Amino acid sequence: MSTTTLDVVSVPHLVAHPGTSPSVTVPMVGAAAPDVDDVWGHLAEPADFFGLVIPPVAVLADALRAVVPAPTLSAVTVTLVAGESRFVVTAAPVRPVRSEPVRIDRCDVDVPLTLPEDPHWQRMAARTTSRADRDQLRRWLAARGVADAVCAHGPFVPFLGALIYTRDGDTLGVDNPEPVSLLAQLQRSGAIDDVRRVTVGPADGDTVWWLSPDYELHPVSAIGDTVHPISGDAPTFARLP
């Protein structure tokens, strides 16, 4: 996957400032820039927590305007470089709907990543470039042949991404809003229709889609031992091909 890089964060800088550079990834549909105030506010909270100086909103707006977008969807990552008071922006094209089915595991453990009820310091740390726990979890799941996992005993929250399914005419979604809600992000960008948030998972017979952290929608073939039907059609709630 090609990446458009407007600036870079050096390796020596990351080593010297581990886990203190606020960062967030947001979806960008075509040339429609994301909500600048929302992105700035998301970065400003951890910046304040770590005692960093954050440039004004106008500086962020200029950086986002310089992004070279993909025709449909881009994953845009904005990082406030600790100690340098500047934004680094990268953009990667995304194919919104994928045909490759994925499996979701059921694990007899609690959600291993940050949750809304966790301490403030932990939620602020999750908004930085220090994401070793997430990367390690992704590799562990991949080694098990699954894309994501949910708690076997509930709540039915995917560890990494989100689940979307339709029941009785409603589009339902389950995700973890920390450090960001993938469902809310895609709704605000216009990439998907409104999704009603629930805490229960899909039932037998429901067609299920998994939303990856990179904003890709994959059909779900199974969640644990429960097999789900796979439709050959694109999801009805998706507004992008």
CSV table of C-alpha atoms in Angstrom, one decimal:
chain,number,residue,atom,x,y,z
A,1,MET,CA,0.0,0.0,0.0
A,2,SER,CA,1.4,3.4,-1.0
A,3,THR,CA,1.7,6.1,1.5
A,4,THR,CA,1.8,9.9,1.1
A,5,THR,CA,4.1,11.4,3.7
A,6,LEU,CA,4.1,15.1,4.3
A,7,ASP,CA,6.7,15.0,7.0
A,8,VAL,CA,8.4,12.4,9.1
A,9,VAL,CA,9.1,11.6,12.7
A,10,SER,CA,12.7,10.4,13.1
A,11,VAL,CA,13.7,7.2,14.9
A,12,PRO,CA,16.0,9.0,17.3
A,13,HIS,CA,13.1,11.3,18.2
A,14,LEU,CA,10.8,8.4,19.0
A,15,VAL,CA,13.5,6.7,21.1
A,16,ALA,CA,14.1,10.0,23.0
A,17,HIS,CA,10.4,10.7,23.5
A,18,PRO,CA,8.8,7.3,24.0
A,19,GLY,CA,5.0,7.4,24.3
A,20,THR,CA,4.6,11.2,24.5
A,21,SER,CA,3.7,12.2,21.0
A,22,PRO,CA,-0.1,12.5,20.7
A,23,SER,CA,-1.3,10.8,17.5
A,24,VAL,CA,-4.7,10.0,15.9
A,25,THR,CA,-5.8,8.3,12.6
A,26,VAL,CA,-8.9,9.6,10.9
A,27,PRO,CA,-10.8,8.6,7.7
A,28,MET,CA,-10.8,11.1,4.8
A,29,VAL,CA,-13.4,10.6,2.0
A,30,GLY,CA,-12.0,12.0,-1.3
A,31,ALA,CA,-10.8,15.5,-0.8
A,32,ALA,CA,-13.3,16.2,2.1
A,33,ALA,CA,-11.0,17.1,5.0
A,34,PRO,CA,-11.9,15.6,8.5
A,35,ASP,CA,-13.3,17.9,11.2
A,36,VAL,CA,-10.2,19.9,12.1
A,37,ASP,CA,-11.5,21.1,15.5
A,38,ASP,CA,-12.3,17.5,16.4
A,39,VAL,CA,-8.9,16.2,15.4
A,40,TRP,CA,-7.1,19.1,17.2
A,41,GLY,CA,-9.2,18.6,20.4
A,42,HIS,CA,-8.4,14.9,20.4
A,43,LEU,CA,-4.6,15.7,20.3
A,44,ALA,CA,-4.9,18.6,22.7
A,45,GLU,CA,-6.0,16.5,25.6
A,46,PRO,CA,-2.9,14.2,25.7
A,47,ALA,CA,-0.7,17.2,24.8
A,48,ASP,CA,-2.0,19.0,28.0
A,49,PHE,CA,-1.5,15.8,30.0
A,50,PHE,CA,2.1,15.4,28.9
A,51,GLY,CA,2.9,19.2,29.1
A,52,LEU,CA,3.3,19.7,25.4
A,53,VAL,CA,2.8,22.9,23.3
A,54,ILE,CA,0.3,22.3,20.5
A,55,PRO,CA,0.2,24.6,17.5
A,56,PRO,CA,-3.1,26.5,16.8
A,57,VAL,CA,-6.0,24.9,14.9
A,58,ALA,CA,-5.1,26.9,11.8
A,59,VAL,CA,-1.7,25.2,11.6
A,60,LEU,CA,-3.4,21.8,11.7
A,61,ALA,CA,-5.9,22.9,9.0
A,62,ASP,CA,-3.0,23.9,6.7
A,63,ALA,CA,-1.3,20.5,7.3
A,64,LEU,CA,-4.5,18.6,6.5
A,65,ARG,CA,-5.1,20.7,3.3
A,66,ALA,CA,-1.7,19.5,2.0
A,67,VAL,CA,-2.8,15.9,2.1
A,68,VAL,CA,-3.0,14.2,-1.3
A,69,PRO,CA,-6.1,12.1,-0.9
A,70,ALA,CA,-7.1,8.8,-2.4
A,71,PRO,CA,-10.1,8.9,-4.8
A,72,THR,CA,-12.4,7.2,-2.3
A,73,LEU,CA,-11.0,6.7,1.2
A,74,SER,CA,-7.7,7.5,3.0
A,75,ALA,CA,-6.5,6.8,6.5
A,76,VAL,CA,-4.9,10.0,7.6
A,77,THR,CA,-2.6,9.9,10.7
A,78,VAL,CA,-1.8,13.2,12.5
A,79,THR,CA,1.0,13.2,15.1
A,80,LEU,CA,2.0,16.1,17.3
A,81,VAL,CA,5.8,15.8,17.6
A,82,ALA,CA,6.7,16.0,21.3
A,83,GLY,CA,9.2,18.9,22.0
A,84,GLU,CA,9.0,20.3,18.5
A,85,SER,CA,5.5,21.8,18.4
A,86,ARG,CA,4.7,20.6,14.9
A,87,PHE,CA,2.3,18.3,13.2
A,88,VAL,CA,3.3,15.3,11.0
A,89,VAL,CA,0.7,14.0,8.6
A,90,THR,CA,0.7,10.8,6.6
A,91,ALA,CA,-2.1,9.5,4.3
A,92,ALA,CA,-2.6,6.0,3.0
A,93,PRO,CA,-5.2,4.9,0.5
A,94,VAL,CA,-7.8,2.4,1.7
A,95,ARG,CA,-10.0,0.0,-0.2
A,96,PRO,CA,-13.2,0.4,1.9
A,97,VAL,CA,-14.9,-3.0,1.1
A,98,ARG,CA,-12.9,-6.2,0.8
A,99,SER,CA,-14.2,-9.6,-0.3
A,100,GLU,CA,-11.8,-11.6,1.8
A,101,PRO,CA,-13.7,-13.1,4.8
A,102,VAL,CA,-12.2,-13.0,8.3
A,103,ARG,CA,-12.7,-15.0,11.5
A,104,ILE,CA,-13.1,-13.6,14.9
A,105,ASP,CA,-12.0,-15.5,18.0
A,106,ARG,CA,-13.7,-15.8,21.3
A,107,CYS,CA,-11.2,-15.4,24.2
A,108,ASP,CA,-11.8,-16.1,27.9
A,109,VAL,CA,-10.0,-12.8,28.8
A,110,ASP,CA,-11.1,-9.2,29.3
A,111,VAL,CA,-10.5,-6.6,26.7
A,112,PRO,CA,-6.6,-6.3,26.8
A,113,LEU,CA,-6.6,-2.7,25.5
A,114,THR,CA,-7.7,0.7,27.0
A,115,LEU,CA,-11.4,1.1,27.9
A,116,PRO,CA,-13.5,4.2,28.7
A,117,GLU,CA,-13.5,3.3,32.4
A,118,ASP,CA,-9.7,3.1,32.7
A,119,PRO,CA,-7.7,5.8,34.5
A,120,HIS,CA,-7.2,9.1,32.7
A,121,TRP,CA,-3.4,8.6,32.4
A,122,GLN,CA,-4.0,5.3,30.6
A,123,ARG,CA,-6.5,6.7,28.2
A,124,MET,CA,-4.2,9.6,27.4
A,125,ALA,CA,-1.2,7.2,26.8
A,126,ALA,CA,-3.4,5.3,24.3
A,127,ARG,CA,-3.6,8.5,22.2
A,128,THR,CA,0.1,8.5,21.6
A,129,THR,CA,2.5,6.8,19.2
A,130,SER,CA,3.3,4.2,21.9
A,131,ARG,CA,1.1,1.3,20.6
A,132,ALA,CA,3.2,-1.7,21.3
A,133,ASP,CA,0.4,-3.5,23.1
A,134,ARG,CA,-1.9,-3.1,20.1
A,135,ASP,CA,0.8,-4.2,17.7
A,136,GLN,CA,1.6,-7.2,19.8
A,137,LEU,CA,-2.1,-8.2,20.1
A,138,ARG,CA,-2.5,-8.0,16.4
A,139,ARG,CA,0.4,-10.3,15.7
A,140,TRP,CA,-0.8,-12.7,18.4
A,141,LEU,CA,-4.3,-12.9,16.8
A,142,ALA,CA,-2.8,-13.3,13.3
A,143,ALA,CA,-0.7,-16.2,14.5
A,144,ARG,CA,-4.0,-17.8,15.6
A,145,GLY,CA,-5.5,-17.3,12.1
A,146,VAL,CA,-8.0,-14.6,13.2
A,147,ALA,CA,-8.4,-10.9,12.5
A,148,ASP,CA,-9.8,-9.9,15.9
A,149,ALA,CA,-11.3,-11.4,19.1
A,150,VAL,CA,-14.1,-10.7,21.5
A,151,CYS,CA,-14.6,-11.6,25.2
A,152,ALA,CA,-16.3,-15.0,25.4
A,153,HIS,CA,-18.2,-13.8,28.6
A,154,GLY,CA,-19.0,-10.3,27.3
A,155,PRO,CA,-19.3,-7.5,26.8
A,156,PHE,CA,-19.2,-8.3,23.1
A,157,VAL,CA,-16.5,-5.7,22.2
A,158,PRO,CA,-13.9,-6.5,19.5
A,159,PHE,CA,-10.4,-6.0,20.7
A,160,LEU,CA,-9.1,-4.1,17.7
A,161,GLY,CA,-11.9,-3.2,15.3
A,162,ALA,CA,-15.7,-3.1,15.1
A,163,LEU,CA,-18.5,-5.4,14.2
A,164,ILE,CA,-21.5,-4.3,12.1
A,165,TYR,CA,-24.6,-6.4,11.4
A,166,THR,CA,-28.2,-5.9,10.4
A,167,ARG,CA,-31.2,-7.2,12.3
A,168,ASP,CA,-34.9,-6.5,11.8
A,169,GLY,CA,-34.0,-3.6,9.5
A,170,ASP,CA,-31.6,-2.0,11.9
A,171,THR,CA,-27.9,-1.6,11.4
A,172,LEU,CA,-26.1,-2.5,14.6
A,173,GLY,CA,-22.5,-1.9,15.7
A,174,VAL,CA,-20.2,-2.9,18.5
A,175,ASP,CA,-16.8,-1.2,19.1
A,176,ASN,CA,-14.6,0.2,21.8
A,177,PRO,CA,-14.6,4.1,21.8
A,178,GLU,CA,-11.1,4.2,23.2
A,179,PRO,CA,-8.9,5.8,21.9
A,180,VAL,CA,-11.4,6.5,19.1
A,181,SER,CA,-14.6,5.0,17.9
A,182,LEU,CA,-14.1,3.6,14.4
A,183,LEU,CA,-17.8,3.5,13.9
A,184,ALA,CA,-18.3,7.2,14.9
A,185,GLN,CA,-15.4,8.2,12.7
A,186,LEU,CA,-16.8,6.5,9.6
A,187,GLN,CA,-20.2,7.9,10.3
A,188,ARG,CA,-19.0,11.4,10.6
A,189,SER,CA,-16.9,11.1,7.4
A,190,GLY,CA,-20.0,9.9,5.4
A,191,ALA,CA,-18.4,6.5,4.5
A,192,ILE,CA,-21.2,4.5,6.2
A,193,ASP,CA,-24.8,5.1,7.2
A,194,ASP,CA,-25.8,5.6,10.8
A,195,VAL,CA,-25.1,2.6,13.0
A,196,ARG,CA,-27.0,2.0,16.3
A,197,ARG,CA,-24.5,1.2,19.0
A,198,VAL,CA,-25.2,-2.0,21.0
A,199,THR,CA,-23.3,-4.1,23.5
A,200,VAL,CA,-24.6,-7.5,22.4
A,201,GLY,CA,-23.1,-9.4,19.5
A,202,PRO,CA,-24.6,-10.9,16.4
A,203,ALA,CA,-26.9,-13.9,16.7
A,204,ASP,CA,-26.8,-17.1,14.6
A,205,GLY,CA,-27.8,-16.4,11.0
A,206,ASP,CA,-26.8,-12.7,11.1
A,207,THR,CA,-24.6,-11.5,8.3
A,208,VAL,CA,-21.6,-9.7,10.0
A,209,TRP,CA,-19.0,-7.3,8.8
A,210,TRP,CA,-15.7,-6.6,10.6
A,211,LEU,CA,-14.3,-3.0,10.4
A,212,SER,CA,-10.6,-3.1,10.7
A,213,PRO,CA,-8.5,-0.3,12.4
A,214,ASP,CA,-7.5,0.7,8.8
A,215,TYR,CA,-11.2,1.3,7.9
A,216,GLU,CA,-11.6,-1.8,5.7
A,217,LEU,CA,-14.9,-3.8,5.8
A,218,HIS,CA,-14.5,-7.6,5.6
A,219,PRO,CA,-17.3,-10.2,5.7
A,220,VAL,CA,-17.1,-12.3,8.9
A,221,SER,CA,-17.2,-16.1,8.3
A,222,ALA,CA,-17.2,-17.1,12.0
A,223,ILE,CA,-17.1,-15.7,15.5
A,224,GLY,CA,-15.7,-18.4,17.7
A,225,ASP,CA,-17.6,-21.6,16.8
A,226,THR,CA,-20.6,-19.8,15.4
A,227,VAL,CA,-20.6,-19.7,11.6
A,228,HIS,CA,-22.1,-16.6,9.9
A,229,PRO,CA,-23.5,-16.5,6.3
A,230,ILE,CA,-21.4,-14.5,3.8
A,231,SER,CA,-23.2,-12.3,1.3
A,232,GLY,CA,-21.6,-11.8,-2.1
A,233,ASP,CA,-23.0,-8.2,-2.1
A,234,ALA,CA,-21.5,-5.1,-0.7
A,235,PRO,CA,-22.9,-4.1,2.7
A,236,THR,CA,-26.0,-2.0,2.5
A,237,PHE,CA,-24.7,0.5,5.0
A,238,ALA,CA,-21.5,1.3,3.1
A,239,ARG,CA,-21.5,4.4,0.9
A,240,LEU,CA,-18.2,3.7,-0.7
A,241,PRO,CA,-17.3,0.9,-3.1
